[in-house]
Every structure is written in structure tokens, then in C-alpha cells.
Amino acid sequence: MTATRPTFSADLAAEWRAAVALGRKELRIARRYPMNLANEVLQPIYQFLLPSLLLGATFLVGGRAIGLEAATGTADLPGYLFLGMIVGGLAGTAFWEIAFGFKRERDAGTLEPAWLTPTRPETMVIGRAIGGLIIGGAASVVLIGIGWVVFGASFSAGAWLALPALLVAAMSMVGIGYLVAAAVLLMREPNFFVDATNFLFAMASGVAFPVLVIPGLVRWVAYLLPTTYALDILRVTALGTIPIAPVPLLWLGLLVTSLLSIWIGVVAFRATERRLRVTGDLSQH
Amino acid sequence: MSGPAIEAVGLVKEFEKGRRTLLQRLRREPDRRERFRAVDGIDLHVERGEIFGVLGPNGAGKTTTMRMLATLLEPTAGTARVLGLDVVREARDIRRRMGAVLSDGRSLYWKLTARENLEYFAALYHVPPGETRARITEALETVRLDDRADDYVERYSAGMRQRLVLARALLPDPELLLLDEPTVGLDPQSARDLRDRVVALRARGRTVLLTTHYMEEADQLCDRIAIVDHGRVVALDTPAGLKRTITATEVVRLEIGTPQVDGSDKALLDRLGRRGDVKHAARENGSLAVTIHTPSARDFVPAAFDAAREAGASINHVEVVPVTLEDVFLSLTGRALRE
């Protein structure tokens, strides 16, 4: 029987092991539902990419997306959309794997026993992110391959230079995950909320069209999202598109909005956790 | 380690009924929701190494009390110290040293094996990596699931899942175990098996706090019992001590067939009351079920037959039993445990 409080570094290491264990648990369960796993890759293709590509095809002039080229600097519609899907997938991880995962655990009755352990609830968000981002990352690689081989998307050899932007965006998704998880934990039935906000978030980030076509004030919402900057950096690097702002500014925007999202997310999540301990709603929705 | 395992003083938990809508919040309307007290000033003192039972009917406040002690719920008022630590300010430190079973077998991952479930929770309990394998093996052996450790939980029976939930609570090698209705929904064999595990844990020096509404379970397992009703402790003693509070030595339960005429039940109960202490009477399936405490069933039963005959009723069933905790509860609250 242990009665001493662990040191800070020992506690940090234990929290990290807990996060990794949560991620591993998610991967194990995902592996046991192979059809669901396959759907992670296929769903964005049939729900988003194909309709967008077919619609875009009706506007091609001499086989070229002239309008897209004029607006963004690239006529590669499949490449443009596939990169949008990658970032859309990141957002989906935050909304569905991280945040909505809490609802699934609460419904299954596994959330409460986890909150009875010394692992901090904040760490559980990170653990969910590890699992979600590994699955999402693998799905993205498969998507890129499908885009390249099947749809003829052509990415520049230097596209990998955008990887750091994707990594920062992935970290910012942990912040968004905290924020949405806080809302999910306060709601009885958060499906509609998660579905609607995930869609709006992805659209505002410019996954399907340039953010510059978003009208008026709504465009400023896009500028508050880290994914807007990450996607623009990705498209500039991989497709040579015209950036929405000078690239150093894009990086600054990405870093600032990522840090803000993590800070706001953690504050909201902690407040929610405290509230749940007062109201007792952790398992009673 | 010294001091009690649990020390709660004036523990209160209030909940609001219903919800405030977003519109009400935005309009800053006053909160008019009704508040109710699930726990209304509970005091508990649990010594280390004992099995302490909290006995009461559904809705008595047992589970809410457990959830406060388990640090899942913050008390509205009062204080509670678990293993010498404050349940609000030192919640994480308590969770390092406590195991809890507050839910049933549904709280496991059914698509994982028992071992995989325990590996995951061992990490959440901060079990050192070098000790994880041994702890899991020991926990599985304790609940006798070591031979099924690599089966998916979805293939387990309800009893096996409940034992696995207990194994999960043992992972942190806890000084204190909180068990909330651990045998609800289990078949008699599984329930007995789980009770045996709990007794074995006490033998290994663990403190166990359990809630139950099964009086036999409390009687068999517990060193001391707190009887709670309406969020308050109404009695606290050893099982034998509680039973001694009943002055009667025998309890007679009658099932009386009576014509349901206005006032006939009252007249009959008055007659019975002159010959014994009527503790409980309720209509069940067309009969009048009556519980009477008496110093001598041998004297009371013939008199009861006479009283029934005089009232135009007939006694269909007579049961004479020794005093149980059910009778203690009945005597203290005027209600049956399962009402």
C-alpha cells in the first residue's frame, strides 16, 4: 500500500503513460471493428469529395478549373479538395474522436470508473487525441494515395515541408477537443451539436473552397480557426496556391490561434469538470 | 498509518430538480428550481480494517454518500476525510489509494479482454509499469478469473463481469474499497462468491465500505452497519447490537384474508395490536400482510387467530422468525427496506 505523493516528474510520466494507454485502448477497439475503420477513409470520399469533384467538373473549361485557378492559383481541383479533406479529417478527430468520445464512454458507463482514478480528466483528452490522430493520420495517408492514384491529384515534391503546420494544427485540435468535450459533457444529447459545429468548423476552415469567398463578417470567424492557417500553408506548399496572407503571417496566425484554442479549451474543460462534480451529471444524463 | 479510514461530519448533498434553459440563463431569470436533499447531515466514522455497511432502501442517500466519499461528487455542506485526506481538496491523492465499485459490469470495455481492460485501468491508476503484470495477475486470481483472462468481456456472464469490476478496483492495491450495491443483479452463487472475496480482502487488511439494501448481506459481511433513511443515519452499531434494539424476541408475519370493507382492516389491526406490537401492515395481492413484534409467538399466534375470527377474517399464512435487520429498519423507520 502506497501512501506517499509522487514527485512532479513521476506524476507527469504516469499521466503520459495513462494517455498512451488510452490511445492504445482506442486503437485496439477500433481494430476490432474493421468496417468502421474502413469507413474512416471512405466516408469523406463519398460524402464530401465525390459531390464536390462532380460539381467542379461541370464548371471545367477545356478540362481546366479556370475559376479555381484565378481565385487560388491552382487548377488542380482534386489536389485542392484532397488537402481540404486532410484538414477536415483533423477537425473531425477533434469533434468526434476526442469530444464525442466522452459521450460514448458516458453512455457505455466507462467514463465514471476512469474518473475514479488519479489520472486527470485533461489527460484523457490527450489520450483520446493520440488514438484519434493516429487513426486520422493513417486515413489521411490512404486518402492522399487515393487522390494521387485514382483522381490524378498532383502534389509538389516539397509538400512534406507543410508537415510542421499539420503537427501544430493537430495540437490545436486537442484544444478544440477540450472545448467541444466541455460542451458535450454538459449536454444530454450532443449529436446534433457536434455534427453541426464540426461541419461549420470545417467549412469555415476552407476545406471545400477558398476562405476568401466567405462573405463579410463570417470570414473573420475563419481567421480565428487554426485549421484555416494550417490548410493554407499546406496548399501553398503542396500546390503553390496564392496564400490568404504572407506565409510568415500564416505561421504566426497558426501559432497564436493554436495556443489560444488550447488555453480556452483547457479552461472550459476544467470548469465543466468542476461543475459535473457539483451537479453529479457525470453518469446520469 | 493511523486515524480512521473515513470520517464524515454533517455531510449534505443537495440537487436541483430539472434544468435551467439557455434562454432562462441568458435572461438572467432567478433560479426557481426546487432543491432536494439526497443526503441530509450524515456522520460516519469507519475504522481501518473493518467492513462497514450502509444499509437502507432505494433513495435513502447511500449511493450519493458513496459518490461523495469517492470524490465524484462535491458535498454541498459538511466535511469528509478519506484516509485522512479531504475529499474536495485532496481528491487525486485519495483516488491513488482507493478502489471503488460504483457501477456494474456494463462499465467495462466488452470488445477488450479482461487483461486488456485491466492493463488500461492499471495505467489510469498510475500502477508502475514494472508492477503492472503482477498486479493484474494478482487481481485476476483474487476474483478467480485468471483462467478466462484473455477472453473478450462480451463472453462473460454478469457475475464474471462484476468480479472483473472488483478486480479493477483492486489494481491500485487500495487501502480502502468502496462497494456500492456490489451484488445487485447477480445470481445467488455469484453473489455468495463476491461476498467471499470481500471477506478475504478484510483478512488482508483492507477497509471496505459497502452499501446494500440486502439485509442478509449486511448481516453476514459487516462488522458495523449504519442504517440510513431519508439521507440520515438513523442507527449505527454492530449487526448484533442493532438487533438488540428490538425489545421483542420474535417476529410474527401474518397473511390475512379479509373482506375489503371500509374500516375492517383497522378494526382487525386494533385487535391484533392489543396482543402484540404491530410494526407494519400493507395490502399485498388482496391479502393483508402484517408484521408483529412479540415476546412470545407461542402465546400470540392463537390469540391472533381469535382476533381474526372475531373480525370475520382468516389467517392464511403464519411465519415466526427471529429478529433481523429488516425488523430493526422497520422499527426505526416504520417502512420496509424494499418499499
XYZ file of C-alpha atoms in Angstrom:
624
model
C 0.000 0.000 0.000
C 1.476 3.303 -1.085
C 0.761 6.455 0.826
C 3.342 8.932 -0.432
C 2.541 11.547 -3.048
C 4.651 11.084 -6.207
C 7.111 13.712 -7.366
C 6.082 16.083 -10.156
C 8.170 14.263 -12.760
C 6.907 10.838 -11.664
C 3.339 12.121 -11.808
C 3.902 13.608 -15.266
C 5.358 10.324 -16.519
C 2.396 8.410 -15.065
C -0.050 10.793 -16.745
C 1.742 10.327 -20.067
C 1.578 6.533 -19.700
C -2.140 6.860 -18.955
C -2.671 8.965 -22.095
C -0.768 6.429 -24.205
C -2.765 3.571 -22.659
C -5.995 5.378 -23.529
C -4.805 5.872 -27.103
C -3.798 2.201 -27.322
C -7.184 1.148 -25.954
C -8.935 3.227 -28.625
C -6.784 1.655 -31.346
C -7.444 -1.851 -30.032
C -11.184 -1.297 -30.046
C -11.056 0.351 -33.490
C -9.165 -2.660 -34.876
C -11.964 -4.930 -33.715
C -14.468 -3.057 -35.876
C -12.684 -3.180 -39.277
C -15.697 -1.963 -41.254
C -15.886 1.187 -39.118
C -12.176 1.692 -39.629
C -12.531 1.394 -43.409
C -15.363 3.904 -43.251
C -12.959 6.446 -41.718
C -11.272 6.565 -45.133
C -14.266 6.036 -47.369
C -16.794 8.354 -45.741
C -15.041 11.649 -46.642
C -14.686 10.399 -50.214
C -18.322 9.553 -50.834
C -19.843 12.228 -48.608
C -17.625 15.176 -49.489
C -15.116 14.602 -52.244
C -17.188 12.969 -54.957
C -20.077 15.502 -54.867
C -17.579 18.398 -54.804
C -15.490 16.933 -57.630
C -18.510 16.217 -59.798
C -19.909 19.680 -59.202
C -16.482 21.152 -60.000
C -16.296 19.053 -63.172
C -19.399 20.781 -64.567
C -17.554 24.088 -64.387
C -14.352 22.933 -66.087
C -13.424 24.872 -69.238
C -11.315 22.821 -71.627
C -10.637 20.419 -68.757
C -9.214 23.202 -66.568
C -10.685 24.653 -63.383
C -10.130 28.194 -64.627
C -12.224 29.848 -61.941
C -10.396 27.988 -59.176
C -7.072 28.887 -60.777
C -7.983 32.562 -60.893
C -9.079 32.552 -57.256
C -6.374 30.355 -55.720
C -3.511 29.995 -58.172
C -4.026 26.277 -58.870
C -6.250 24.473 -61.330
C -5.733 21.129 -59.543
C -9.254 20.684 -58.146
C -8.694 17.116 -56.824
C -5.476 18.172 -55.100
C -7.197 21.231 -53.639
C -10.060 19.160 -52.281
C -7.909 16.275 -51.025
C -5.788 18.622 -48.933
C -9.021 20.139 -47.623
C -10.109 16.651 -46.635
C -6.911 16.059 -44.686
C -7.547 19.128 -42.543
C -11.260 18.332 -42.409
C -10.236 14.937 -41.048
C -8.188 16.652 -38.328
C -11.226 18.693 -37.326
C -13.333 15.540 -37.379
C -10.896 13.934 -34.953
C -11.360 16.808 -32.501
C -15.125 16.780 -32.718
C -15.923 13.089 -32.996
C -12.999 11.092 -31.600
C -11.947 13.403 -28.780
C -15.113 15.250 -27.784
C -17.915 12.902 -28.775
C -15.846 10.020 -27.419
C -16.724 11.277 -23.929
C -20.406 10.896 -24.742
C -19.817 7.331 -25.979
C -17.872 6.491 -22.805
C -20.528 8.050 -20.608
C -23.260 6.064 -22.343
C -21.238 2.861 -22.028
C -20.640 3.503 -18.316
C -16.847 3.533 -18.701
C -16.343 7.248 -18.089
C -17.082 7.177 -14.377
C -14.589 4.413 -13.482
C -11.927 6.336 -15.395
C -12.708 9.469 -13.379
C -12.320 7.443 -10.190
C -8.622 7.008 -10.954
C -5.879 9.527 -10.212
C -5.480 10.277 -13.930
C -6.549 13.844 -14.641
C -9.568 14.215 -16.942
C -7.456 16.618 -19.041
C -5.065 13.742 -19.720
C -7.941 11.669 -21.024
C -8.494 14.269 -23.743
C -4.844 13.894 -24.764
C -5.188 10.103 -24.743
C -8.232 10.291 -26.974
C -6.310 12.652 -29.251
C -3.429 10.166 -29.540
C -5.786 7.406 -30.655
C -7.835 9.671 -32.909
C -4.870 11.335 -34.575
C -3.134 8.023 -35.285
C -6.285 6.699 -36.933
C -6.884 10.042 -38.676
C -3.232 10.251 -39.789
C -3.332 6.758 -41.265
C -6.614 7.585 -43.014
C -5.021 10.763 -44.434
C -2.082 8.849 -45.885
C -4.505 6.441 -47.560
C -6.578 9.395 -48.821
C -3.517 11.108 -50.294
C -2.644 7.860 -52.066
C -6.186 7.511 -53.427
C -6.159 11.161 -54.531
C -2.861 10.708 -56.326
C -3.533 7.342 -57.963
C -7.285 7.423 -58.632
C -8.153 11.105 -59.002
C -4.933 12.411 -60.518
C -4.113 14.937 -57.814
C -0.558 16.215 -58.182
C 1.313 17.441 -55.145
C 4.723 19.136 -55.288
C 7.787 17.276 -54.066
C 8.178 19.820 -51.261
C 4.731 19.157 -49.836
C 6.272 17.460 -46.816
C 7.548 20.904 -45.744
C 3.966 21.593 -44.620
C 4.111 18.725 -42.117
C 5.097 21.002 -39.190
C 1.996 23.105 -39.898
C -0.116 19.954 -39.775
C 1.516 18.939 -36.499
C 0.752 22.325 -34.945
C -2.799 22.078 -36.279
C -3.076 18.596 -34.762
C -2.045 20.032 -31.382
C -4.572 22.826 -31.760
C -7.212 20.149 -32.316
C -6.531 18.983 -28.764
C -7.576 22.484 -27.677
C -10.685 22.348 -29.851
C -11.290 18.850 -28.459
C -11.190 20.201 -24.880
C -13.655 22.941 -25.787
C -16.128 20.712 -27.608
C -15.773 17.958 -24.967
C -16.736 20.519 -22.320
C -19.924 21.257 -24.251
C -20.591 17.572 -24.912
C -20.327 16.713 -21.219
C -22.920 19.354 -20.372
C -25.444 18.136 -22.912
C -27.886 15.274 -22.722
C -27.861 14.597 -26.444
C -24.943 16.316 -28.167
C -25.127 14.554 -31.579
C -26.696 17.483 -33.395
C -24.370 19.984 -31.745
C -21.243 18.040 -32.671
C -22.444 17.335 -36.192
C -23.396 20.943 -36.892
C -20.349 22.576 -35.307
C -17.959 20.124 -36.957
C -19.481 20.900 -40.367
C -19.374 24.660 -39.824
C -15.833 24.466 -38.440
C -14.608 22.513 -41.451
C -16.380 24.747 -43.927
C -15.105 27.922 -42.266
C -11.578 26.499 -42.410
C -11.860 26.385 -46.201
C -11.800 22.636 -46.735
C -14.085 22.902 -49.797
C -13.488 26.446 -51.053
C -11.120 29.375 -50.519
C -11.926 31.309 -47.324
C -11.726 34.499 -49.370
C -15.127 33.674 -50.886
C -16.740 33.514 -47.448
C -18.842 36.651 -47.095
C -18.186 39.562 -44.734
C -18.022 39.027 -41.013
C -18.196 35.254 -41.255
C -14.750 35.312 -42.849
C -13.381 36.703 -39.595
C -14.586 33.556 -37.884
C -12.399 31.646 -40.333
C -9.423 33.743 -39.249
C -9.972 32.616 -35.646
C -9.511 28.951 -36.558
C -6.032 27.384 -36.558
C -7.101 24.995 -39.318
C -7.610 27.922 -41.721
C -3.912 28.811 -41.471
C -2.697 25.200 -41.463
C -4.695 24.396 -44.589
C -3.482 27.494 -46.379
C 0.156 26.668 -45.553
C -0.449 23.115 -46.748
C -1.969 24.259 -50.061
C 0.690 26.910 -50.648
C 3.423 24.333 -50.074
C 1.898 21.370 -51.906
C 0.021 23.073 -54.744
C 1.600 26.508 -54.992
C -1.670 28.346 -54.265
C -1.876 32.076 -53.544
C -1.763 32.453 -49.745
C -4.507 34.401 -47.957
C -1.719 36.360 -46.204
C 2.098 36.380 -46.376
C 3.372 32.956 -45.287
C 5.155 34.203 -42.121
C 1.850 35.769 -41.077
C 0.108 32.459 -41.730
C 2.558 30.777 -39.353
C 2.016 33.465 -36.758
C -1.745 33.114 -37.118
C -1.458 29.333 -36.782
C 0.665 29.521 -33.641
C -1.427 32.215 -31.944
C -4.801 30.591 -32.681
C -3.442 27.165 -31.683
C -2.201 28.433 -28.330
C -5.467 30.304 -27.778
C -7.567 27.262 -28.605
C -5.602 25.102 -26.163
C -5.821 27.712 -23.403
C -9.536 28.407 -23.856
C -10.252 24.689 -24.266
C -8.457 23.684 -21.068
C -10.124 26.456 -19.046
C -13.583 25.468 -20.341
C -12.943 21.762 -19.759
C -11.752 22.304 -16.183
C -14.774 24.461 -15.414
C -17.044 21.765 -16.804
C -15.323 19.028 -14.828
C -15.786 21.029 -11.631
C -19.432 21.651 -12.493
C -20.026 17.939 -13.082
C -18.621 17.161 -9.644
C -21.168 19.571 -8.184
C -24.200 18.540 -10.229
C -23.408 14.824 -10.335
C -24.194 14.644 -14.049
C -21.127 12.586 -14.925
C -23.131 9.423 -15.384
C -26.718 10.489 -15.017
C -27.704 12.006 -18.358
C -0.968 4.916 9.052
C -3.253 5.891 11.880
C -6.648 7.514 12.207
C -9.947 6.355 10.801
C -10.348 5.232 7.193
C -13.364 7.504 6.773
C -14.530 10.417 8.866
C -17.595 12.299 7.655
C -19.243 15.058 9.627
C -22.574 16.649 8.729
C -22.332 15.568 5.110
C -25.043 17.184 2.985
C -25.763 16.938 -0.723
C -28.481 18.942 -2.394
C -29.552 18.616 -6.002
C -31.717 20.835 -8.135
C -34.721 19.286 -9.782
C -34.916 19.948 -13.508
C -32.741 22.233 -15.607
C -32.440 25.896 -16.377
C -32.866 26.509 -20.054
C -30.338 28.510 -22.030
C -32.971 31.207 -22.502
C -33.527 31.451 -18.736
C -29.795 31.819 -18.234
C -29.447 34.455 -20.946
C -32.364 36.407 -19.497
C -30.750 36.081 -16.067
C -34.011 34.865 -14.619
C -33.777 33.811 -10.980
C -33.199 30.117 -10.428
C -36.588 28.857 -9.264
C -35.758 25.183 -9.391
C -36.772 23.085 -6.446
C -33.885 21.729 -4.392
C -33.925 18.429 -2.595
C -31.528 16.901 -0.111
C -30.337 13.455 -1.090
C -28.020 13.379 1.933
C -29.063 15.352 4.966
C -26.267 15.538 7.510
C -24.637 12.122 7.566
C -21.917 11.422 10.125
C -19.708 8.368 9.605
C -16.645 7.043 11.338
C -15.152 3.961 9.717
C -12.160 2.328 11.349
C -9.327 0.854 9.309
C -9.632 -2.850 8.630
C -13.363 -3.154 9.134
C -16.185 -3.959 6.753
C -18.648 -1.176 7.284
C -22.102 -1.410 5.776
C -24.513 1.337 4.842
C -27.955 -0.200 4.758
C -31.064 1.494 3.508
C -33.832 1.400 0.928
C -33.530 2.787 -2.580
C -33.376 6.573 -2.459
C -32.096 6.684 1.119
C -28.912 8.522 0.105
C -26.474 5.586 0.163
C -25.152 5.989 -3.354
C -24.875 9.764 -3.105
C -22.864 9.333 0.088
C -20.591 6.825 -1.627
C -20.081 9.126 -4.603
C -19.060 11.963 -2.306
C -16.595 9.736 -0.479
C -15.304 8.501 -3.848
C -14.625 12.160 -4.810
C -17.037 12.033 -7.761
C -19.428 14.478 -6.111
C -18.678 17.557 -4.062
C -20.679 17.855 -0.839
C -22.984 20.843 -0.522
C -22.055 21.112 3.157
C -20.148 19.189 5.799
C -16.725 17.627 5.602
C -15.408 14.214 4.751
C -11.924 12.857 5.124
C -10.961 9.597 3.464
C -7.680 8.002 4.603
C -7.023 11.292 6.387
C -7.447 13.364 3.189
C -10.108 15.924 2.335
C -12.492 14.689 -0.385
C -12.602 18.059 -2.146
C -9.106 19.478 -1.796
C -7.118 16.226 -1.936
C -9.316 14.205 -4.267
C -6.499 12.943 -6.505
C -4.458 11.730 -3.537
C -7.476 9.805 -2.295
C -8.018 8.236 -5.705
C -4.438 6.941 -5.709
C -5.159 4.902 -2.589
C -8.764 3.868 -3.027
C -10.602 1.378 -5.215
C -14.280 1.764 -5.927
C -17.038 -0.320 -7.448
C -19.819 2.146 -8.120
C -21.153 0.564 -11.263
C -21.952 -2.845 -12.704
C -20.359 -4.957 -15.409
C -21.507 -2.615 -18.150
C -18.707 -0.269 -17.112
C -16.131 -2.440 -18.876
C -14.973 -2.491 -22.472
C -16.731 -5.511 -23.884
C -14.600 -5.622 -27.013
C -11.436 -5.940 -24.916
C -10.300 -8.963 -22.964
C -10.262 -8.889 -19.180
C -6.486 -8.499 -19.241
C -6.669 -5.630 -21.750
C -9.305 -3.904 -19.615
C -7.063 -4.192 -16.584
C -3.964 -3.047 -18.494
C -5.791 0.118 -19.450
C -7.077 0.820 -15.951
C -3.710 -0.041 -14.383
C -2.213 2.821 -16.406
C -5.033 5.137 -15.294
C -4.352 4.117 -11.686
C -0.665 5.013 -12.229
C 0.497 1.490 -11.433
C 4.268 1.467 -12.131
C 4.963 -0.342 -15.446
C 7.236 -2.831 -13.701
C 4.418 -3.890 -11.391
C 1.527 -3.891 -13.852
C 1.715 -7.519 -14.928
C 1.963 -8.815 -11.360
C -0.881 -6.594 -10.134
C -3.156 -7.737 -12.952
C -2.349 -11.396 -12.307
C -2.990 -10.964 -8.587
C -6.275 -9.107 -9.144
C -7.482 -11.762 -11.588
C -6.530 -14.552 -9.192
C -8.287 -12.795 -6.321
C -11.560 -12.768 -8.235
C -10.873 -16.182 -9.791
C -10.855 -15.029 -13.370
C -7.241 -15.904 -14.176
C -8.293 -18.800 -16.408
C -10.533 -16.512 -18.512
C -8.220 -13.504 -18.592
C -7.789 -13.484 -22.354
C -11.464 -13.849 -23.266
C -13.427 -10.864 -24.503
C -15.596 -9.426 -21.745
C -18.620 -9.737 -24.034
C -18.368 -13.502 -23.492
C -18.558 -13.194 -19.694
C -21.608 -13.811 -17.521
C -22.976 -10.964 -15.388
C -21.313 -12.440 -12.312
C -17.927 -12.690 -14.020
C -18.176 -9.096 -15.200
C -18.971 -7.941 -11.689
C -15.942 -9.839 -10.401
C -13.830 -8.164 -13.063
C -15.126 -4.783 -11.896
C -13.931 -5.755 -8.418
C -10.549 -6.803 -9.869
C -10.289 -3.377 -11.492
C -10.865 -1.715 -8.131
C -8.050 -3.820 -6.642
C -5.443 -2.639 -9.180
C -4.133 0.299 -7.119
C -3.579 -2.099 -4.178
C -6.074 0.079 -2.287
C -6.186 0.682 1.414
C -9.911 1.332 1.104
C -12.566 -0.228 -1.106
C -15.933 1.393 -1.731
C -18.541 -1.056 -2.985
C -21.934 0.308 -3.975
C -24.555 -2.454 -4.124
C -21.924 -4.909 -5.374
C -24.224 -7.918 -5.651
C -27.280 -6.330 -7.268
C -28.408 -8.346 -10.263
C -26.179 -11.321 -9.504
C -27.409 -14.881 -9.156
C -27.114 -16.317 -5.600
C -23.939 -18.273 -6.378
C -22.177 -15.248 -7.900
C -23.335 -13.028 -5.036
C -22.004 -15.503 -2.464
C -18.745 -15.747 -4.361
C -18.345 -11.975 -4.389
C -19.105 -11.769 -0.669
C -16.400 -14.380 -0.048
C -13.942 -12.184 -1.978
C -14.870 -9.196 0.184
C -14.310 -11.149 3.410
C -10.938 -12.304 2.052
C -9.988 -8.679 1.400
C -10.676 -7.758 5.018
C -8.444 -10.638 6.062
C -5.700 -8.948 4.032
C -6.102 -5.723 5.988
C -8.302 -3.741 3.600
C -11.060 -1.466 4.798
C -14.342 -1.991 2.981
C -17.285 0.383 2.922
C -20.276 -1.128 1.187
C -23.827 -0.127 0.596
C -26.601 -2.633 0.205
C -30.298 -2.975 0.588
C -29.922 -6.714 1.177
C -30.144 -7.121 4.937
C -28.748 -10.654 4.861
C -25.698 -9.373 3.031
C -25.139 -6.627 5.569
C -25.717 -9.064 8.436
C -23.234 -11.628 7.117
C -20.494 -9.289 5.950
C -20.357 -6.214 8.087
C -18.567 -5.536 11.342
C -20.722 -2.447 11.795
C -23.736 -1.069 9.991
C -25.198 2.383 9.578
C -28.881 2.322 8.739
C -29.790 5.315 6.617
C -33.169 6.656 5.685
C -34.122 9.938 4.028
C -30.465 10.943 3.852
C -29.766 10.497 7.554
C -28.154 7.841 9.740
C -30.954 6.524 11.927
C -28.888 3.857 13.726
C -25.293 2.690 13.821
C -23.974 -0.385 15.570
C -22.821 -3.952 15.050
C -25.453 -6.248 13.491
C -25.997 -7.899 16.877
C -26.186 -4.538 18.634
C -28.784 -3.288 16.167
C -30.892 -6.381 16.681
C -30.754 -5.893 20.438
C -32.562 -2.564 19.986
C -35.688 -4.571 19.236
C -37.283 -5.440 22.558
C -39.219 -8.312 21.047
C -37.561 -11.670 20.814
C -39.698 -12.949 17.969
C -41.298 -11.583 14.871
C -44.580 -12.948 13.553
C -45.598 -12.346 9.969
C -49.235 -12.951 9.097
C -51.014 -13.075 5.776
C -54.678 -12.430 6.432
C -57.562 -12.828 4.040
C -60.107 -10.159 4.905
C -63.229 -8.877 3.231
C -62.231 -5.405 1.932
C -64.865 -3.432 3.774
C -64.160 0.140 4.858
C -62.601 0.136 8.287
C -62.325 -3.652 8.549
C -58.530 -3.623 8.314
C -58.279 -1.002 11.031
C -60.578 -2.927 13.318
C -58.567 -6.084 12.837
C -55.249 -4.297 13.353
C -56.593 -2.764 16.550
C -57.476 -6.232 17.798
C -54.021 -7.591 16.897
C -52.394 -4.534 18.450
C -53.900 -5.399 21.814
C -51.999 -8.716 21.713
C -48.713 -7.647 20.102
C -46.782 -4.709 18.669
C -47.961 -4.162 15.073
C -44.940 -2.836 13.200
C -46.088 -2.967 9.643
C -49.269 -3.622 7.697
C -49.820 -3.442 3.966
C -52.222 -4.877 1.418
C -50.430 -7.269 -0.929
C -52.183 -9.272 -3.661
C -55.573 -8.967 -1.978
C -54.303 -10.054 1.455
C -53.314 -8.035 4.462
C -49.639 -8.607 5.326
C -48.894 -7.774 8.949
C -45.602 -7.840 10.870
C -45.865 -8.056 14.661
C -43.145 -7.990 17.307
C -43.919 -10.099 20.324
C -42.111 -11.529 23.342
C -43.744 -14.921 22.720
C -45.068 -16.220 19.410
C -46.442 -19.281 21.229
C -48.863 -17.004 23.132
C -49.503 -14.555 20.349
C -50.415 -16.822 17.413
C -53.565 -18.452 18.974
C -54.686 -15.000 20.102
C -54.178 -13.700 16.569
C -56.396 -16.463 15.171
C -59.091 -15.499 17.691
C -58.788 -11.827 16.737
C -59.050 -12.634 13.033
C -62.104 -14.813 13.581
C -63.792 -12.068 15.616
C -63.159 -9.634 12.713
C -64.563 -12.054 10.126
C -61.127 -12.673 8.612
C -58.988 -15.751 8.179
C -55.268 -16.165 8.619
C -53.835 -17.830 5.514
C -50.186 -17.942 6.475
C -48.152 -17.618 9.671
C -44.385 -17.211 9.813
C -42.413 -16.930 13.029
C -38.856 -15.696 12.542
C -36.018 -14.363 14.685
C -35.337 -10.625 14.674
C -33.489 -9.488 11.538
C -32.043 -6.188 10.382
C -35.198 -5.790 8.307
C -37.135 -5.652 11.585
C -34.669 -3.173 13.012
C -35.195 -0.959 9.971
C -38.944 -1.383 10.225
C -38.866 -0.493 13.862
C -36.746 2.611 13.240
C -38.493 3.976 10.175
C -41.918 2.370 10.042
C -41.101 1.224 6.496
C -39.846 -1.997 4.956
C -36.422 -1.926 3.318
C -37.774 -2.856 -0.079
C -40.650 -0.369 -0.121
